[in-house]
CSV table of C-alpha atoms and ligand atoms in Angstrom, one decimal:
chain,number,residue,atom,x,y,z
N,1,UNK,CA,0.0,0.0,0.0
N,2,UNK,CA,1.2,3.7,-1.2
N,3,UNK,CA,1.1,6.2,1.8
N,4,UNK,CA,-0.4,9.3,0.3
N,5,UNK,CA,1.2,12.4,0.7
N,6,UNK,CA,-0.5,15.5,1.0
N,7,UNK,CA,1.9,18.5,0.1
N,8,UNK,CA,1.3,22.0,0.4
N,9,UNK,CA,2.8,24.2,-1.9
N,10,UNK,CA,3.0,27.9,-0.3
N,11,UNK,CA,5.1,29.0,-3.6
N,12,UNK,CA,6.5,33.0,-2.6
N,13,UNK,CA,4.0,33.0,0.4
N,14,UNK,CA,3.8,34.1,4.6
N,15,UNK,CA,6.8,35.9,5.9
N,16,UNK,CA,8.8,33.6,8.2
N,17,UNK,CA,6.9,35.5,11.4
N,18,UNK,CA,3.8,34.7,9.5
N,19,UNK,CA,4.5,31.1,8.6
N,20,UNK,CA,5.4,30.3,12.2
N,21,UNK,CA,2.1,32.1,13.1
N,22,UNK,CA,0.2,29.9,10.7
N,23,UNK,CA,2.0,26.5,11.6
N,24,UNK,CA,2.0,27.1,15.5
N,25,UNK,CA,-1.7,27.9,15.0
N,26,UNK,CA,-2.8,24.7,12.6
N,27,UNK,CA,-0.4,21.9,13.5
N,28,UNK,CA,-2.7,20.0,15.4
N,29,UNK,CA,-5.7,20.1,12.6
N,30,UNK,CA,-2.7,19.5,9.5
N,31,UNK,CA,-1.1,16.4,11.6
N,32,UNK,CA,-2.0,12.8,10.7
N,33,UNK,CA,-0.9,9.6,10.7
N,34,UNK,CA,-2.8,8.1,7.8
N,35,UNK,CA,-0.8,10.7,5.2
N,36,UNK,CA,2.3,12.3,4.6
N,37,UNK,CA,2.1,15.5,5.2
N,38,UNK,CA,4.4,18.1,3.9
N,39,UNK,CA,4.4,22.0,3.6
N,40,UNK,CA,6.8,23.1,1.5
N,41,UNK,CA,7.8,27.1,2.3
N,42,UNK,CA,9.9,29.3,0.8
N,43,UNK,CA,13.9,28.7,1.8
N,44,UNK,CA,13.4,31.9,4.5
N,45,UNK,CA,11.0,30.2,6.5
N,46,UNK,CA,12.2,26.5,6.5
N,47,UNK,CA,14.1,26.8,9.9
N,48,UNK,CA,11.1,28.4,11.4
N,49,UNK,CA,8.6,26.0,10.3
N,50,UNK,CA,11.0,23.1,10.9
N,51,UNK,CA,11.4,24.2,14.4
N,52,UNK,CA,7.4,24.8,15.1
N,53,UNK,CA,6.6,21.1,13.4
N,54,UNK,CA,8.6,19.5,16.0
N,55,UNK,CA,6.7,16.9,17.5
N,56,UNK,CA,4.1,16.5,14.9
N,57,UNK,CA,4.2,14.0,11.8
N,58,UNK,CA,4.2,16.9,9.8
N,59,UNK,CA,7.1,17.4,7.2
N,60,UNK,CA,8.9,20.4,5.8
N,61,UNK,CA,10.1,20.7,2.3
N,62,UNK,CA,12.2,23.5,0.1
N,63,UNK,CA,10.6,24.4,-3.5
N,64,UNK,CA,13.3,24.1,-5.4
N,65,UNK,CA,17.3,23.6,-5.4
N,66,UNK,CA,20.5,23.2,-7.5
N,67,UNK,CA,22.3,20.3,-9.3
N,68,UNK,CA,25.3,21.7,-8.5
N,69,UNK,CA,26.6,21.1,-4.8
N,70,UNK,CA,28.0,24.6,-4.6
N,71,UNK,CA,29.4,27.4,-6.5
N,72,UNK,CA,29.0,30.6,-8.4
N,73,UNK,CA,25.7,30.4,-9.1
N,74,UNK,CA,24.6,33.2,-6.8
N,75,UNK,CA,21.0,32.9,-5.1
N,76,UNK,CA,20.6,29.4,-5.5
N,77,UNK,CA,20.5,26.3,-2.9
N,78,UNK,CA,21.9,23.3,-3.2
N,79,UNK,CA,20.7,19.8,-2.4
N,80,UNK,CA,23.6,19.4,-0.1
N,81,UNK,CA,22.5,22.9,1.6
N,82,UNK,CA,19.1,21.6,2.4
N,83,UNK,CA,19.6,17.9,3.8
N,84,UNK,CA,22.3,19.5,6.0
N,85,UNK,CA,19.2,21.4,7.5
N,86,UNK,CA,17.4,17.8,7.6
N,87,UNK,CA,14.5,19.0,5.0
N,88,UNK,CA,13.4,16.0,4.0
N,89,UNK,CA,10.9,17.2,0.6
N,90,UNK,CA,12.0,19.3,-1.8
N,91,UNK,CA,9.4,20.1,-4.9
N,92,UNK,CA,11.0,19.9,-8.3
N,93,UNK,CA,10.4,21.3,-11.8
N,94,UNK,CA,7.1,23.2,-11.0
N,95,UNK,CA,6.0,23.9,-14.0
N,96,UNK,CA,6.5,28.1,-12.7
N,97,UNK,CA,9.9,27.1,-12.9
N,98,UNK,CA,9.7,26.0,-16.1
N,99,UNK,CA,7.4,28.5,-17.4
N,100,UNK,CA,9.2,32.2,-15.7
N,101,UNK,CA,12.7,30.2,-14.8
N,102,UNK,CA,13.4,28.4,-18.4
N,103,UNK,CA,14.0,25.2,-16.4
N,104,UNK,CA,14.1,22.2,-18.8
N,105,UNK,CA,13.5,18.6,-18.8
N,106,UNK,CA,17.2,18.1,-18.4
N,107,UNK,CA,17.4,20.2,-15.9
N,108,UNK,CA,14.1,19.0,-13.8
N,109,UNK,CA,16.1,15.5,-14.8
N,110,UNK,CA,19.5,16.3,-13.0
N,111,UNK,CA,17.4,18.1,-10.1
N,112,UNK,CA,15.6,15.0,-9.5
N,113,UNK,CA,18.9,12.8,-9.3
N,114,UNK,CA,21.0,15.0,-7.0
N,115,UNK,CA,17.9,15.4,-4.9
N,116,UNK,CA,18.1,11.4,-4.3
N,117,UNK,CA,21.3,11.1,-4.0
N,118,UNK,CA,21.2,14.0,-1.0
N,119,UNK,CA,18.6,12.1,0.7
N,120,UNK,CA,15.9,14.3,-0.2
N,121,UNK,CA,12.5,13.0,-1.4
N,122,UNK,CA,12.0,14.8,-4.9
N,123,UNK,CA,8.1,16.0,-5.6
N,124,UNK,CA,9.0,16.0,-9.4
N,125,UNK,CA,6.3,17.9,-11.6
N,126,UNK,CA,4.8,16.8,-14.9
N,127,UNK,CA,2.1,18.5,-16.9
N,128,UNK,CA,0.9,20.0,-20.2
N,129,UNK,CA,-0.3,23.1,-21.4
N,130,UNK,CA,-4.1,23.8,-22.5
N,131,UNK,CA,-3.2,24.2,-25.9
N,132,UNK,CA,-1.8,20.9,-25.6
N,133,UNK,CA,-4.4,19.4,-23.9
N,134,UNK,CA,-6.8,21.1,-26.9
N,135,UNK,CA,-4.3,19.4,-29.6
N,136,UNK,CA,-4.1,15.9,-27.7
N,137,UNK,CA,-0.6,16.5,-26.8
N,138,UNK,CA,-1.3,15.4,-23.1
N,139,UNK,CA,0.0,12.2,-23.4
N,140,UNK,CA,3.5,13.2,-25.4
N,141,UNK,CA,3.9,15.8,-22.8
N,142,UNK,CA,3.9,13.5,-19.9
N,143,UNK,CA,5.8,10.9,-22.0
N,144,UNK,CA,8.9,13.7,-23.0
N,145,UNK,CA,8.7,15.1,-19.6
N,146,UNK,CA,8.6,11.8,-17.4
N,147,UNK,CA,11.1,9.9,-19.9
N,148,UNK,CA,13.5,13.6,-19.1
N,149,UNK,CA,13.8,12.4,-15.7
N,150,UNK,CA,13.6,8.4,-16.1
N,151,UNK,CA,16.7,8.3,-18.2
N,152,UNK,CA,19.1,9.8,-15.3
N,153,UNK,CA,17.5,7.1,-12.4
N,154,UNK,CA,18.1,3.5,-11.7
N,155,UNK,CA,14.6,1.6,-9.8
N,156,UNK,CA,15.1,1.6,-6.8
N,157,UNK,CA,15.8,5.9,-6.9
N,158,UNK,CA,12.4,6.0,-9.0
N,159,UNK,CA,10.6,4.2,-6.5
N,160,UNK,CA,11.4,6.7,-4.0
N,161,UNK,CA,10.6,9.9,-6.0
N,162,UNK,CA,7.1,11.1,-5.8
N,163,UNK,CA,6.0,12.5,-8.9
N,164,UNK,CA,2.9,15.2,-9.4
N,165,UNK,CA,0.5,15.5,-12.5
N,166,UNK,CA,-0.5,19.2,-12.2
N,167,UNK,CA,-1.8,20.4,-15.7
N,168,UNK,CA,-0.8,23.7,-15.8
N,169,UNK,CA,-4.4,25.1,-17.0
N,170,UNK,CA,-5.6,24.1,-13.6
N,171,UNK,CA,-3.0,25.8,-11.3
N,172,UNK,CA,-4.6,28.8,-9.7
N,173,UNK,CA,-7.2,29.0,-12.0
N,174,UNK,CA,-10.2,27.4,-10.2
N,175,UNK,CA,-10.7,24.8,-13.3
N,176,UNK,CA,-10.0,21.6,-11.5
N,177,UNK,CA,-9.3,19.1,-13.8
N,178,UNK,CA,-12.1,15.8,-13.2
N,179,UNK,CA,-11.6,12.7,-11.1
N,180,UNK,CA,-11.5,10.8,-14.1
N,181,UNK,CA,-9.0,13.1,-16.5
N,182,UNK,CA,-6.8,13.6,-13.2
N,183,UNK,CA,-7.2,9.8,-12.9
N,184,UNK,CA,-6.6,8.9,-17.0
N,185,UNK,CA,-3.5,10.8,-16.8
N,186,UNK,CA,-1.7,9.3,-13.4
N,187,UNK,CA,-2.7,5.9,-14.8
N,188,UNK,CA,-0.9,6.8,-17.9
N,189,UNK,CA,2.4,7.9,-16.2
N,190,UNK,CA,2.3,4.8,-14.2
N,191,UNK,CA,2.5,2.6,-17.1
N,192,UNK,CA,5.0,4.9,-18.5
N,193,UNK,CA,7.3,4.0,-15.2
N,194,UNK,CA,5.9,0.0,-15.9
N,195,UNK,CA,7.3,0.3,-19.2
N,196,UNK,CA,10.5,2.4,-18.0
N,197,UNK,CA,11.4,0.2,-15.2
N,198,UNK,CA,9.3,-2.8,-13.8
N,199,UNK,CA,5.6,-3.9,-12.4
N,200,UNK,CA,7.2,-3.3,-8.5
N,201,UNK,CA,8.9,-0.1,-9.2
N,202,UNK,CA,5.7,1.4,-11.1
N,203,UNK,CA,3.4,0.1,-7.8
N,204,UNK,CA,5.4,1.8,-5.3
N,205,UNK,CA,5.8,5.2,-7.1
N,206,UNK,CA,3.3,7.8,-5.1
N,207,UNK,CA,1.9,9.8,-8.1
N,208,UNK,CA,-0.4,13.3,-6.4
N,209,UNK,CA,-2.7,15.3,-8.0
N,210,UNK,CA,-1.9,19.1,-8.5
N,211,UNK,CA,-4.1,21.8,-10.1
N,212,UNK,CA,-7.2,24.2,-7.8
N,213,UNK,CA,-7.4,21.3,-5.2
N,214,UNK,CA,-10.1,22.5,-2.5
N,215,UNK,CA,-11.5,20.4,0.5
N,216,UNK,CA,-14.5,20.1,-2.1
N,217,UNK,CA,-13.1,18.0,-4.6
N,218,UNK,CA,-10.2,16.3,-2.5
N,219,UNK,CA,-11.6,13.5,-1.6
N,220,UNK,CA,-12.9,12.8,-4.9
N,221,UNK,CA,-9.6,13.1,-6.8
N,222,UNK,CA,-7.6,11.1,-3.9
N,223,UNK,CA,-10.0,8.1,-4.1
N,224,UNK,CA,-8.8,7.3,-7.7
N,225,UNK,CA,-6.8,4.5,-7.9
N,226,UNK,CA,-3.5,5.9,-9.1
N,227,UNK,CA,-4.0,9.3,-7.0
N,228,UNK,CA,-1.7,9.0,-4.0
N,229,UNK,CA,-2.4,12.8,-2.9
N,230,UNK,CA,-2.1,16.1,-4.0
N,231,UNK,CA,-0.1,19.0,-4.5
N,232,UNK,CA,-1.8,22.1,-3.3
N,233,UNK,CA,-1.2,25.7,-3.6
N,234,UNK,CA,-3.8,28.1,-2.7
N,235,UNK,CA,-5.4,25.8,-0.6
N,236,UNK,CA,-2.7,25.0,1.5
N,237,UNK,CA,-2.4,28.7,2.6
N,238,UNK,CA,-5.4,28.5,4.7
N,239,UNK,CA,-7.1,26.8,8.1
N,240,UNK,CA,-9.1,24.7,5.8
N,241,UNK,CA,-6.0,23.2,4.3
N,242,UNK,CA,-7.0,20.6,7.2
N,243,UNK,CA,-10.0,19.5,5.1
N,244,UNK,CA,-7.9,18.9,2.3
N,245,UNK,CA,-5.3,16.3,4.6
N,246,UNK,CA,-8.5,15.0,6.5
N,247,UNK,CA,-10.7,14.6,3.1
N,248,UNK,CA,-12.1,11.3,3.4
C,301,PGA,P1,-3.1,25.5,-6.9
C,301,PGA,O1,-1.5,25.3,-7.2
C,301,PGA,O2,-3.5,24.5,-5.9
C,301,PGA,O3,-3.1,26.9,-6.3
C,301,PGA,O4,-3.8,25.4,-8.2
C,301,PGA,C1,-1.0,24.0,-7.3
C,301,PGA,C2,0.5,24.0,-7.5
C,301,PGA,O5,0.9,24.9,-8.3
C,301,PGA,O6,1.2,23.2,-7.0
């Protein structure tokens, strides 16, 4: 049995006074044992949060980081950087990062690989665009996309990354994609990993949901059978993020 994971995104979010604030005040409703529950928060606020999730099940994560383990590449993290904090999540290849940051499948490839190989857990992103959604692209997309990342990973390193479908015509929009498209598309990207790899590798992958999740149509969209959570932005933000963990 997958454990789901339910990981909030709070993208550039809460000042690190605030995100205490917020944590300190909805720890106990977020905490469960049933899911994995991560908030991942901008680099400024990850010692804070860390620090206020002590005692809970809950888990911190970083949003983004660096293949390279250090350098001159000014105003970026590395993998290295954030497992010697003991962040165990880190969110890769958001497709903002892609879209404002020119990150590319290579890129979101070698991210993905240092990530494992610094002990983090990598929450690698996959999605297509609406226009090629409209032109029945979705498919190639996640194929091109999930092959980027495939090709730099041996099985057992897959079967510990955690990879969200989040078409990007449903983040922050408010157009949720359905149960059954949401559903379609993780299915597919699970035999893609069948295909890549093996039967066991493809059953342990968690595969989330990411794209307007709210606590009305969580529970829907986790009760799929190749749904193993979500990603959530806006919605993770807010007191009723608890709905969202506590869905069923
Ligand atoms: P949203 O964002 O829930 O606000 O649509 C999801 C994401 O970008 O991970």
């Amino acid at each position: 049995m997958r454990k789901k994971v339910i990981a909030g995104n709070w993208k550039m979010n809460k000042t690190p006074a605030d995100a205490k604030t917020f944590v300190s005040e909805n720890k106990a409703a977020f905490d469960s044992n049933n899911a994995e529950v991560v908030l991942c928060v901008p680099y400024v606020s990850l010692h804070a949060v860390q620090n206020e999730l002590k005692g809970t099940n809950i888990k911190v994560g970083a949003q983004n980081m660096h293949y390279m383990k250090e350098g001159a590449y000014t105003a970026e993290i590395s993998g290295e950087m954030l497992s010697s904090m003991d962040v165990p999540y880190v969110i890769i290849g958001h497709s903002e990062r892609r879209e404002y940051y020119a990150e590319s499948n290579a890129a979101v490839g070698k991210k993905t690989k240092k990530a494992l190989s610094c002990n983090l857990i990598p929450i690698t992103c996959i999605g297509e665009l609406l226009e090629e959604r409209e032109q029945d692209l979705t498919f190639d997309v996640l194929r091109t996309q999930l092959t980027a990342v495939m090709d730099y990973l041996n099985e057992d390193e897959m079967a510990k990354v955690v990879i969200a479908y989040e078409p990007v015509w449903a983040i922050g929009t408010g157009k949720t994609a359905t149960e059954e498209q949401a559903e379609e598309a993780c299915a597919f990207i699970r035999k893609l990993i069948r295909s890549y790899f093996n039967h066991e590798t493809a059953e342990k992958v968690r595969i989330l949901y990411g794209g307007s999740v709210t606590p009305a149509n969580a529970a829907k969209l986790f009760a799929m059978p190749n749904i193993d959570g979500g990603l959530v932005g806006g919605a993770s933000l807010v007191p009723s993020f608890a709905q969202v963990i506590h869905h069923e």
